[in-house]
Amino acid sequence: MPGQRAFSQGTVRPKLPLLKILQAAGAQGETFTLKEVMHHLGQYIMVKQLYDKRQQHMVYCGGDQLGELLGLESFSVKDPSPVYEMLKRNLTSAAMTGRFVTVWTAIFNIVLM
C-alpha cells in the first residue's frame, strides 16, 4: 500500500499552502521527512525574519502565509503545539508523535543561538 510505504519511510506530503511555504525556504520536491519539513519551516522563519530579534523564541507571523496556516498572529517556539496542530492538518502519511518534539527542539535550538 503506497501510504504505508511512505509512513514506514517517514516521508510526508505537505498540502499546497504548506508546500508553498517550504518551497519559499528552498525545499524541492513534494515529499519530505519530518526533519526536512521542520528545517524548511525554520529557514522560512529566519529568511522572512518573522522572529523577534530580542526575544528570538517569539515568531510574529500575522499577515504572512504561515500565520494564515496557523490561524495566529504570533507564537513561541517554546510551545510548539500550534505548529504541531497545523502540521497534523497539512501533512499526509505523517507519524506525528514524540519525533515531532525532538525535531522541533533540534531545529529551533539552532535558530535561537
JSON list of N, CA and C in Angstrom, two decimals, residues 21-96:
[
{"chain": "A", "resi": 21, "resn": "ILE", "atom": "N", "xyz": [5.11, 27.36, 1.32]},
{"chain": "A", "resi": 21, "resn": "ILE", "atom": "CA", "xyz": [5.97, 27.92, 2.36]},
{"chain": "A", "resi": 21, "resn": "ILE", "atom": "C", "xyz": [7.32, 27.21, 2.36]},
{"chain": "A", "resi": 22, "resn": "LEU", "atom": "N", "xyz": [7.29, 25.89, 2.30]},
{"chain": "A", "resi": 22, "resn": "LEU", "atom": "CA", "xyz": [8.53, 25.12, 2.31]},
{"chain": "A", "resi": 22, "resn": "LEU", "atom": "C", "xyz": [9.38, 25.44, 1.09]},
{"chain": "A", "resi": 23, "resn": "GLN", "atom": "N", "xyz": [8.74, 25.57, -0.07]},
{"chain": "A", "resi": 23, "resn": "GLN", "atom": "CA", "xyz": [9.47, 25.89, -1.29]},
{"chain": "A", "resi": 23, "resn": "GLN", "atom": "C", "xyz": [10.06, 27.29, -1.23]},
{"chain": "A", "resi": 24, "resn": "ALA", "atom": "N", "xyz": [9.37, 28.22, -0.58]},
{"chain": "A", "resi": 24, "resn": "ALA", "atom": "CA", "xyz": [9.90, 29.58, -0.42]},
{"chain": "A", "resi": 24, "resn": "ALA", "atom": "C", "xyz": [11.18, 29.57, 0.41]},
{"chain": "A", "resi": 25, "resn": "ALA", "atom": "N", "xyz": [11.36, 28.53, 1.21]},
{"chain": "A", "resi": 25, "resn": "ALA", "atom": "CA", "xyz": [12.57, 28.40, 2.04]},
{"chain": "A", "resi": 25, "resn": "ALA", "atom": "C", "xyz": [13.61, 27.50, 1.39]},
{"chain": "A", "resi": 26, "resn": "GLY", "atom": "N", "xyz": [13.37, 27.09, 0.14]},
{"chain": "A", "resi": 26, "resn": "GLY", "atom": "CA", "xyz": [14.37, 26.32, -0.58]},
{"chain": "A", "resi": 26, "resn": "GLY", "atom": "C", "xyz": [14.07, 24.84, -0.75]},
{"chain": "A", "resi": 27, "resn": "ALA", "atom": "N", "xyz": [12.94, 24.37, -0.25]},
{"chain": "A", "resi": 27, "resn": "ALA", "atom": "CA", "xyz": [12.60, 22.95, -0.40]},
{"chain": "A", "resi": 27, "resn": "ALA", "atom": "C", "xyz": [12.34, 22.64, -1.86]},
{"chain": "A", "resi": 28, "resn": "GLN", "atom": "N", "xyz": [12.75, 21.45, -2.27]},
{"chain": "A", "resi": 28, "resn": "GLN", "atom": "CA", "xyz": [12.50, 20.98, -3.63]},
{"chain": "A", "resi": 28, "resn": "GLN", "atom": "C", "xyz": [11.80, 19.64, -3.55]},
{"chain": "A", "resi": 29, "resn": "GLY", "atom": "N", "xyz": [10.88, 19.42, -4.46]},
{"chain": "A", "resi": 29, "resn": "GLY", "atom": "CA", "xyz": [10.13, 18.17, -4.46]},
{"chain": "A", "resi": 29, "resn": "GLY", "atom": "C", "xyz": [8.80, 18.33, -3.76]},
{"chain": "A", "resi": 30, "resn": "GLU", "atom": "N", "xyz": [8.12, 17.21, -3.56]},
{"chain": "A", "resi": 30, "resn": "GLU", "atom": "CA", "xyz": [6.79, 17.23, -2.96]},
{"chain": "A", "resi": 30, "resn": "GLU", "atom": "C", "xyz": [6.66, 16.32, -1.75]},
{"chain": "A", "resi": 31, "resn": "THR", "atom": "N", "xyz": [7.67, 15.51, -1.47]},
{"chain": "A", "resi": 31, "resn": "THR", "atom": "CA", "xyz": [7.66, 14.68, -0.26]},
{"chain": "A", "resi": 31, "resn": "THR", "atom": "C", "xyz": [8.94, 14.93, 0.51]},
{"chain": "A", "resi": 32, "resn": "PHE", "atom": "N", "xyz": [8.81, 14.87, 1.84]},
{"chain": "A", "resi": 32, "resn": "PHE", "atom": "CA", "xyz": [9.92, 15.22, 2.72]},
{"chain": "A", "resi": 32, "resn": "PHE", "atom": "C", "xyz": [9.87, 14.34, 3.96]},
{"chain": "A", "resi": 33, "resn": "THR", "atom": "N", "xyz": [10.98, 14.28, 4.66]},
{"chain": "A", "resi": 33, "resn": "THR", "atom": "CA", "xyz": [10.96, 13.71, 6.01]},
{"chain": "A", "resi": 33, "resn": "THR", "atom": "C", "xyz": [10.45, 14.80, 6.94]},
{"chain": "A", "resi": 34, "resn": "LEU", "atom": "N", "xyz": [10.01, 14.41, 8.12]},
{"chain": "A", "resi": 34, "resn": "LEU", "atom": "CA", "xyz": [9.56, 15.39, 9.09]},
{"chain": "A", "resi": 34, "resn": "LEU", "atom": "C", "xyz": [10.70, 16.35, 9.45]},
{"chain": "A", "resi": 35, "resn": "LYS", "atom": "N", "xyz": [11.90, 15.81, 9.54]},
{"chain": "A", "resi": 35, "resn": "LYS", "atom": "CA", "xyz": [13.06, 16.65, 9.84]},
{"chain": "A", "resi": 35, "resn": "LYS", "atom": "C", "xyz": [13.26, 17.71, 8.76]},
{"chain": "A", "resi": 36, "resn": "GLU", "atom": "N", "xyz": [13.09, 17.34, 7.49]},
{"chain": "A", "resi": 36, "resn": "GLU", "atom": "CA", "xyz": [13.22, 18.32, 6.40]},
{"chain": "A", "resi": 36, "resn": "GLU", "atom": "C", "xyz": [12.13, 19.38, 6.47]},
{"chain": "A", "resi": 37, "resn": "VAL", "atom": "N", "xyz": [10.90, 18.97, 6.78]},
{"chain": "A", "resi": 37, "resn": "VAL", "atom": "CA", "xyz": [9.80, 19.94, 6.91]},
{"chain": "A", "resi": 37, "resn": "VAL", "atom": "C", "xyz": [10.15, 20.95, 8.00]},
{"chain": "A", "resi": 38, "resn": "MET", "atom": "N", "xyz": [10.60, 20.47, 9.15]},
{"chain": "A", "resi": 38, "resn": "MET", "atom": "CA", "xyz": [10.92, 21.36, 10.26]},
{"chain": "A", "resi": 38, "resn": "MET", "atom": "C", "xyz": [12.11, 22.26, 9.91]},
{"chain": "A", "resi": 39, "resn": "HIS", "atom": "N", "xyz": [13.09, 21.72, 9.21]},
{"chain": "A", "resi": 39, "resn": "HIS", "atom": "CA", "xyz": [14.24, 22.52, 8.79]},
{"chain": "A", "resi": 39, "resn": "HIS", "atom": "C", "xyz": [13.77, 23.67, 7.90]},
{"chain": "A", "resi": 40, "resn": "HIS", "atom": "N", "xyz": [12.94, 23.36, 6.92]},
{"chain": "A", "resi": 40, "resn": "HIS", "atom": "CA", "xyz": [12.48, 24.40, 5.99]},
{"chain": "A", "resi": 40, "resn": "HIS", "atom": "C", "xyz": [11.56, 25.41, 6.67]},
{"chain": "A", "resi": 41, "resn": "LEU", "atom": "N", "xyz": [10.76, 24.97, 7.63]},
{"chain": "A", "resi": 41, "resn": "LEU", "atom": "CA", "xyz": [9.95, 25.92, 8.40]},
{"chain": "A", "resi": 41, "resn": "LEU", "atom": "C", "xyz": [10.86, 26.88, 9.17]},
{"chain": "A", "resi": 42, "resn": "GLY", "atom": "N", "xyz": [11.90, 26.34, 9.79]},
{"chain": "A", "resi": 42, "resn": "GLY", "atom": "CA", "xyz": [12.86, 27.19, 10.50]},
{"chain": "A", "resi": 42, "resn": "GLY", "atom": "C", "xyz": [13.55, 28.16, 9.56]},
{"chain": "A", "resi": 43, "resn": "GLN", "atom": "N", "xyz": [13.94, 27.68, 8.38]},
{"chain": "A", "resi": 43, "resn": "GLN", "atom": "CA", "xyz": [14.57, 28.55, 7.38]},
{"chain": "A", "resi": 43, "resn": "GLN", "atom": "C", "xyz": [13.61, 29.64, 6.94]},
{"chain": "A", "resi": 44, "resn": "TYR", "atom": "N", "xyz": [12.36, 29.27, 6.73]},
{"chain": "A", "resi": 44, "resn": "TYR", "atom": "CA", "xyz": [11.34, 30.23, 6.30]},
{"chain": "A", "resi": 44, "resn": "TYR", "atom": "C", "xyz": [11.21, 31.35, 7.34]},
{"chain": "A", "resi": 45, "resn": "ILE", "atom": "N", "xyz": [11.14, 30.97, 8.61]},
{"chain": "A", "resi": 45, "resn": "ILE", "atom": "CA", "xyz": [11.01, 31.95, 9.69]},
{"chain": "A", "resi": 45, "resn": "ILE", "atom": "C", "xyz": [12.23, 32.86, 9.72]},
{"chain": "A", "resi": 46, "resn": "MET", "atom": "N", "xyz": [13.42, 32.31, 9.52]},
{"chain": "A", "resi": 46, "resn": "MET", "atom": "CA", "xyz": [14.64, 33.12, 9.55]},
{"chain": "A", "resi": 46, "resn": "MET", "atom": "C", "xyz": [14.72, 34.04, 8.33]},
{"chain": "A", "resi": 47, "resn": "VAL", "atom": "N", "xyz": [14.49, 33.49, 7.14]},
{"chain": "A", "resi": 47, "resn": "VAL", "atom": "CA", "xyz": [14.60, 34.27, 5.90]},
{"chain": "A", "resi": 47, "resn": "VAL", "atom": "C", "xyz": [13.59, 35.42, 5.89]},
{"chain": "A", "resi": 48, "resn": "LYS", "atom": "N", "xyz": [12.37, 35.14, 6.32]},
{"chain": "A", "resi": 48, "resn": "LYS", "atom": "CA", "xyz": [11.32, 36.16, 6.35]},
{"chain": "A", "resi": 48, "resn": "LYS", "atom": "C", "xyz": [11.45, 37.06, 7.58]},
{"chain": "A", "resi": 49, "resn": "GLN", "atom": "N", "xyz": [12.41, 36.75, 8.46]},
{"chain": "A", "resi": 49, "resn": "GLN", "atom": "CA", "xyz": [12.65, 37.50, 9.69]},
{"chain": "A", "resi": 49, "resn": "GLN", "atom": "C", "xyz": [11.36, 37.67, 10.49]},
{"chain": "A", "resi": 50, "resn": "LEU", "atom": "N", "xyz": [10.68, 36.57, 10.71]},
{"chain": "A", "resi": 50, "resn": "LEU", "atom": "CA", "xyz": [9.43, 36.59, 11.46]},
{"chain": "A", "resi": 50, "resn": "LEU", "atom": "C", "xyz": [9.65, 36.52, 12.96]},
{"chain": "A", "resi": 51, "resn": "TYR", "atom": "N", "xyz": [10.88, 36.24, 13.39]},
{"chain": "A", "resi": 51, "resn": "TYR", "atom": "CA", "xyz": [11.17, 36.14, 14.81]},
{"chain": "A", "resi": 51, "resn": "TYR", "atom": "C", "xyz": [11.51, 37.50, 15.39]},
{"chain": "A", "resi": 52, "resn": "ASP", "atom": "N", "xyz": [11.28, 37.67, 16.68]},
{"chain": "A", "resi": 52, "resn": "ASP", "atom": "CA", "xyz": [11.63, 38.89, 17.40]},
{"chain": "A", "resi": 52, "resn": "ASP", "atom": "C", "xyz": [13.14, 38.87, 17.63]},
{"chain": "A", "resi": 53, "resn": "LYS", "atom": "N", "xyz": [13.82, 39.92, 17.27]},
{"chain": "A", "resi": 53, "resn": "LYS", "atom": "CA", "xyz": [15.28, 39.93, 17.37]},
{"chain": "A", "resi": 53, "resn": "LYS", "atom": "C", "xyz": [15.77, 39.95, 18.82]},
{"chain": "A", "resi": 54, "resn": "ARG", "atom": "N", "xyz": [14.95, 40.44, 19.74]},
{"chain": "A", "resi": 54, "resn": "ARG", "atom": "CA", "xyz": [15.33, 40.44, 21.15]},
{"chain": "A", "resi": 54, "resn": "ARG", "atom": "C", "xyz": [14.87, 39.17, 21.87]},
{"chain": "A", "resi": 55, "resn": "GLN", "atom": "N", "xyz": [13.67, 38.74, 21.56]},
{"chain": "A", "resi": 55, "resn": "GLN", "atom": "CA", "xyz": [13.12, 37.50, 22.14]},
{"chain": "A", "resi": 55, "resn": "GLN", "atom": "C", "xyz": [12.95, 36.51, 21.00]},
{"chain": "A", "resi": 56, "resn": "GLN", "atom": "N", "xyz": [14.04, 35.85, 20.64]},
{"chain": "A", "resi": 56, "resn": "GLN", "atom": "CA", "xyz": [14.06, 35.05, 19.42]},
{"chain": "A", "resi": 56, "resn": "GLN", "atom": "C", "xyz": [13.16, 33.84, 19.46]},
{"chain": "A", "resi": 57, "resn": "HIS", "atom": "N", "xyz": [12.62, 33.51, 20.62]},
{"chain": "A", "resi": 57, "resn": "HIS", "atom": "CA", "xyz": [11.67, 32.40, 20.68]},
{"chain": "A", "resi": 57, "resn": "HIS", "atom": "C", "xyz": [10.28, 32.82, 20.18]},
{"chain": "A", "resi": 58, "resn": "MET", "atom": "N", "xyz": [10.07, 34.13, 20.03]},
{"chain": "A", "resi": 58, "resn": "MET", "atom": "CA", "xyz": [8.77, 34.64, 19.56]},
{"chain": "A", "resi": 58, "resn": "MET", "atom": "C", "xyz": [8.78, 34.79, 18.05]},
{"chain": "A", "resi": 59, "resn": "VAL", "atom": "N", "xyz": [7.74, 34.27, 17.42]},
{"chain": "A", "resi": 59, "resn": "VAL", "atom": "CA", "xyz": [7.58, 34.35, 15.97]},
{"chain": "A", "resi": 59, "resn": "VAL", "atom": "C", "xyz": [6.31, 35.14, 15.70]},
{"chain": "A", "resi": 60, "resn": "TYR", "atom": "N", "xyz": [6.45, 36.22, 14.94]},
{"chain": "A", "resi": 60, "resn": "TYR", "atom": "CA", "xyz": [5.31, 37.07, 14.57]},
{"chain": "A", "resi": 60, "resn": "TYR", "atom": "C", "xyz": [4.97, 36.80, 13.12]},
{"chain": "A", "resi": 61, "resn": "CYS", "atom": "N", "xyz": [3.87, 36.09, 12.91]},
{"chain": "A", "resi": 61, "resn": "CYS", "atom": "CA", "xyz": [3.53, 35.61, 11.57]},
{"chain": "A", "resi": 61, "resn": "CYS", "atom": "C", "xyz": [2.21, 36.17, 11.06]},
{"chain": "A", "resi": 62, "resn": "GLY", "atom": "N", "xyz": [1.64, 37.15, 11.76]},
{"chain": "A", "resi": 62, "resn": "GLY", "atom": "CA", "xyz": [0.42, 37.79, 11.29]},
{"chain": "A", "resi": 62, "resn": "GLY", "atom": "C", "xyz": [0.66, 38.46, 9.95]},
{"chain": "A", "resi": 63, "resn": "GLY", "atom": "N", "xyz": [-0.26, 38.31, 9.01]},
{"chain": "A", "resi": 63, "resn": "GLY", "atom": "CA", "xyz": [-0.10, 38.89, 7.69]},
{"chain": "A", "resi": 63, "resn": "GLY", "atom": "C", "xyz": [0.82, 38.09, 6.78]},
{"chain": "A", "resi": 64, "resn": "ASP", "atom": "N", "xyz": [1.25, 36.93, 7.23]},
{"chain": "A", "resi": 64, "resn": "ASP", "atom": "CA", "xyz": [2.12, 36.06, 6.44]},
{"chain": "A", "resi": 64, "resn": "ASP", "atom": "C", "xyz": [1.39, 34.75, 6.16]},
{"chain": "A", "resi": 65, "resn": "GLN", "atom": "N", "xyz": [1.84, 34.04, 5.13]},
{"chain": "A", "resi": 65, "resn": "GLN", "atom": "CA", "xyz": [1.25, 32.74, 4.79]},
{"chain": "A", "resi": 65, "resn": "GLN", "atom": "C", "xyz": [1.30, 31.78, 5.98]},
{"chain": "A", "resi": 66, "resn": "LEU", "atom": "N", "xyz": [2.37, 31.83, 6.74]},
{"chain": "A", "resi": 66, "resn": "LEU", "atom": "CA", "xyz": [2.50, 30.95, 7.90]},
{"chain": "A", "resi": 66, "resn": "LEU", "atom": "C", "xyz": [1.42, 31.27, 8.94]},
{"chain": "A", "resi": 67, "resn": "GLY", "atom": "N", "xyz": [1.20, 32.55, 9.17]},
{"chain": "A", "resi": 67, "resn": "GLY", "atom": "CA", "xyz": [0.15, 32.96, 10.11]},
{"chain": "A", "resi": 67, "resn": "GLY", "atom": "C", "xyz": [-1.23, 32.51, 9.66]},
{"chain": "A", "resi": 68, "resn": "GLU", "atom": "N", "xyz": [-1.46, 32.56, 8.35]},
{"chain": "A", "resi": 68, "resn": "GLU", "atom": "CA", "xyz": [-2.74, 32.09, 7.81]},
{"chain": "A", "resi": 68, "resn": "GLU", "atom": "C", "xyz": [-2.92, 30.60, 8.07]},
{"chain": "A", "resi": 69, "resn": "LEU", "atom": "N", "xyz": [-1.86, 29.82, 7.85]},
{"chain": "A", "resi": 69, "resn": "LEU", "atom": "CA", "xyz": [-1.96, 28.37, 8.09]},
{"chain": "A", "resi": 69, "resn": "LEU", "atom": "C", "xyz": [-2.17, 28.06, 9.57]},
{"chain": "A", "resi": 70, "resn": "LEU", "atom": "N", "xyz": [-1.48, 28.81, 10.43]},
{"chain": "A", "resi": 70, "resn": "LEU", "atom": "CA", "xyz": [-1.58, 28.58, 11.86]},
{"chain": "A", "resi": 70, "resn": "LEU", "atom": "C", "xyz": [-2.87, 29.16, 12.45]},
{"chain": "A", "resi": 71, "resn": "GLY", "atom": "N", "xyz": [-3.40, 30.19, 11.79]},
{"chain": "A", "resi": 71, "resn": "GLY", "atom": "CA", "xyz": [-4.54, 30.89, 12.35]},
{"chain": "A", "resi": 71, "resn": "GLY", "atom": "C", "xyz": [-4.14, 31.75, 13.54]},
{"chain": "A", "resi": 72, "resn": "LEU", "atom": "N", "xyz": [-2.89, 32.23, 13.52]},
{"chain": "A", "resi": 72, "resn": "LEU", "atom": "CA", "xyz": [-2.33, 33.01, 14.63]},
{"chain": "A", "resi": 72, "resn": "LEU", "atom": "C", "xyz": [-1.58, 34.22, 14.12]},
{"chain": "A", "resi": 73, "resn": "GLU", "atom": "N", "xyz": [-1.48, 35.22, 14.99]},
{"chain": "A", "resi": 73, "resn": "GLU", "atom": "CA", "xyz": [-0.64, 36.39, 14.71]},
{"chain": "A", "resi": 73, "resn": "GLU", "atom": "C", "xyz": [0.79, 36.13, 15.16]},
{"chain": "A", "resi": 74, "resn": "SER", "atom": "N", "xyz": [0.95, 35.32, 16.22]},
{"chain": "A", "resi": 74, "resn": "SER", "atom": "CA", "xyz": [2.28, 35.04, 16.77]},
{"chain": "A", "resi": 74, "resn": "SER", "atom": "C", "xyz": [2.23, 33.73, 17.56]},
{"chain": "A", "resi": 75, "resn": "PHE", "atom": "N", "xyz": [3.42, 33.20, 17.82]},
{"chain": "A", "resi": 75, "resn": "PHE", "atom": "CA", "xyz": [3.56, 32.03, 18.69]},
{"chain": "A", "resi": 75, "resn": "PHE", "atom": "C", "xyz": [4.98, 31.98, 19.22]},
{"chain": "A", "resi": 76, "resn": "SER", "atom": "N", "xyz": [5.18, 31.19, 20.26]},
{"chain": "A", "resi": 76, "resn": "SER", "atom": "CA", "xyz": [6.51, 30.98, 20.82]},
{"chain": "A", "resi": 76, "resn": "SER", "atom": "C", "xyz": [6.98, 29.59, 20.42]},
{"chain": "A", "resi": 77, "resn": "VAL", "atom": "N", "xyz": [8.24, 29.49, 20.01]},
{"chain": "A", "resi": 77, "resn": "VAL", "atom": "CA", "xyz": [8.78, 28.17, 19.67]},
{"chain": "A", "resi": 77, "resn": "VAL", "atom": "C", "xyz": [8.92, 27.31, 20.92]},
{"chain": "A", "resi": 78, "resn": "LYS", "atom": "N", "xyz": [8.79, 27.92, 22.10]},
{"chain": "A", "resi": 78, "resn": "LYS", "atom": "CA", "xyz": [8.83, 27.15, 23.34]},
{"chain": "A", "resi": 78, "resn": "LYS", "atom": "C", "xyz": [7.55, 26.33, 23.52]},
{"chain": "A", "resi": 79, "resn": "ASP", "atom": "N", "xyz": [6.48, 26.71, 22.83]},
{"chain": "A", "resi": 79, "resn": "ASP", "atom": "CA", "xyz": [5.23, 25.95, 22.85]},
{"chain": "A", "resi": 79, "resn": "ASP", "atom": "C", "xyz": [4.90, 25.56, 21.41]},
{"chain": "A", "resi": 80, "resn": "PRO", "atom": "N", "xyz": [5.36, 24.40, 20.96]},
{"chain": "A", "resi": 80, "resn": "PRO", "atom": "CA", "xyz": [5.18, 24.02, 19.55]},
{"chain": "A", "resi": 80, "resn": "PRO", "atom": "C", "xyz": [3.78, 23.51, 19.21]},
{"chain": "A", "resi": 81, "resn": "SER", "atom": "N", "xyz": [2.84, 23.50, 20.17]},
{"chain": "A", "resi": 81, "resn": "SER", "atom": "CA", "xyz": [1.53, 22.89, 19.89]},
{"chain": "A", "resi": 81, "resn": "SER", "atom": "C", "xyz": [0.80, 23.52, 18.71]},
{"chain": "A", "resi": 82, "resn": "PRO", "atom": "N", "xyz": [0.84, 24.85, 18.48]},
{"chain": "A", "resi": 82, "resn": "PRO", "atom": "CA", "xyz": [0.16, 25.38, 17.29]},
{"chain": "A", "resi": 82, "resn": "PRO", "atom": "C", "xyz": [0.76, 24.85, 15.98]},
{"chain": "A", "resi": 83, "resn": "VAL", "atom": "N", "xyz": [2.07, 24.71, 15.95]},
{"chain": "A", "resi": 83, "resn": "VAL", "atom": "CA", "xyz": [2.74, 24.19, 14.75]},
{"chain": "A", "resi": 83, "resn": "VAL", "atom": "C", "xyz": [2.40, 22.71, 14.59]},
{"chain": "A", "resi": 84, "resn": "TYR", "atom": "N", "xyz": [2.39, 21.99, 15.69]},
{"chain": "A", "resi": 84, "resn": "TYR", "atom": "CA", "xyz": [2.03, 20.56, 15.67]},
{"chain": "A", "resi": 84, "resn": "TYR", "atom": "C", "xyz": [0.63, 20.38, 15.09]},
{"chain": "A", "resi": 85, "resn": "GLU", "atom": "N", "xyz": [-0.32, 21.18, 15.55]},
{"chain": "A", "resi": 85, "resn": "GLU", "atom": "CA", "xyz": [-1.70, 21.08, 15.05]},
{"chain": "A", "resi": 85, "resn": "GLU", "atom": "C", "xyz": [-1.78, 21.44, 13.57]},
{"chain": "A", "resi": 86, "resn": "MET", "atom": "N", "xyz": [-1.06, 22.47, 13.16]},
{"chain": "A", "resi": 86, "resn": "MET", "atom": "CA", "xyz": [-1.05, 22.87, 11.75]},
{"chain": "A", "resi": 86, "resn": "MET", "atom": "C", "xyz": [-0.48, 21.76, 10.88]},
{"chain": "A", "resi": 87, "resn": "LEU", "atom": "N", "xyz": [0.59, 21.12, 11.35]},
{"chain": "A", "resi": 87, "resn": "LEU", "atom": "CA", "xyz": [1.20, 20.04, 10.58]},
{"chain": "A", "resi": 87, "resn": "LEU", "atom": "C", "xyz": [0.27, 18.84, 10.49]},
{"chain": "A", "resi": 88, "resn": "LYS", "atom": "N", "xyz": [-0.46, 18.55, 11.56]},
{"chain": "A", "resi": 88, "resn": "LYS", "atom": "CA", "xyz": [-1.42, 17.44, 11.50]},
{"chain": "A", "resi": 88, "resn": "LYS", "atom": "C", "xyz": [-2.48, 17.69, 10.43]},
{"chain": "A", "resi": 89, "resn": "ARG", "atom": "N", "xyz": [-2.85, 18.95, 10.24]},
{"chain": "A", "resi": 89, "resn": "ARG", "atom": "CA", "xyz": [-3.85, 19.29, 9.22]},
{"chain": "A", "resi": 89, "resn": "ARG", "atom": "C", "xyz": [-3.27, 19.36, 7.82]},
{"chain": "A", "resi": 90, "resn": "ASN", "atom": "N", "xyz": [-1.97, 19.60, 7.69]},
{"chain": "A", "resi": 90, "resn": "ASN", "atom": "CA", "xyz": [-1.38, 19.90, 6.39]},
{"chain": "A", "resi": 90, "resn": "ASN", "atom": "C", "xyz": [-0.35, 18.90, 5.89]},
{"chain": "A", "resi": 91, "resn": "LEU", "atom": "N", "xyz": [-0.17, 17.80, 6.59]},
{"chain": "A", "resi": 91, "resn": "LEU", "atom": "CA", "xyz": [0.73, 16.74, 6.15]},
{"chain": "A", "resi": 91, "resn": "LEU", "atom": "C", "xyz": [-0.06, 15.44, 6.05]},
{"chain": "A", "resi": 92, "resn": "THR", "atom": "N", "xyz": [0.25, 14.64, 5.05]},
{"chain": "A", "resi": 92, "resn": "THR", "atom": "CA", "xyz": [-0.34, 13.31, 4.96]},
{"chain": "A", "resi": 92, "resn": "THR", "atom": "C", "xyz": [0.76, 12.27, 5.13]},
{"chain": "A", "resi": 93, "resn": "SER", "atom": "N", "xyz": [0.38, 11.10, 5.58]},
{"chain": "A", "resi": 93, "resn": "SER", "atom": "CA", "xyz": [1.30, 9.98, 5.83]},
{"chain": "A", "resi": 93, "resn": "SER", "atom": "C", "xyz": [2.37, 10.34, 6.84]},
{"chain": "A", "resi": 94, "resn": "ALA", "atom": "N", "xyz": [1.99, 11.08, 7.89]},
{"chain": "A", "resi": 94, "resn": "ALA", "atom": "CA", "xyz": [2.97, 11.52, 8.88]},
{"chain": "A", "resi": 94, "resn": "ALA", "atom": "C", "xyz": [2.80, 10.79, 10.20]},
{"chain": "A", "resi": 95, "resn": "ALA", "atom": "N", "xyz": [3.91, 10.43, 10.80]},
{"chain": "A", "resi": 95, "resn": "ALA", "atom": "CA", "xyz": [3.91, 9.91, 12.17]},
{"chain": "A", "resi": 95, "resn": "ALA", "atom": "C", "xyz": [4.21, 11.10, 13.07]},
{"chain": "A", "resi": 96, "resn": "MET", "atom": "N", "xyz": [3.16, 11.68, 13.64]},
{"chain": "A", "resi": 96, "resn": "MET", "atom": "CA", "xyz": [3.31, 12.93, 14.38]},
{"chain": "A", "resi": 96, "resn": "MET", "atom": "C", "xyz": [3.30, 12.67, 15.89]}
]
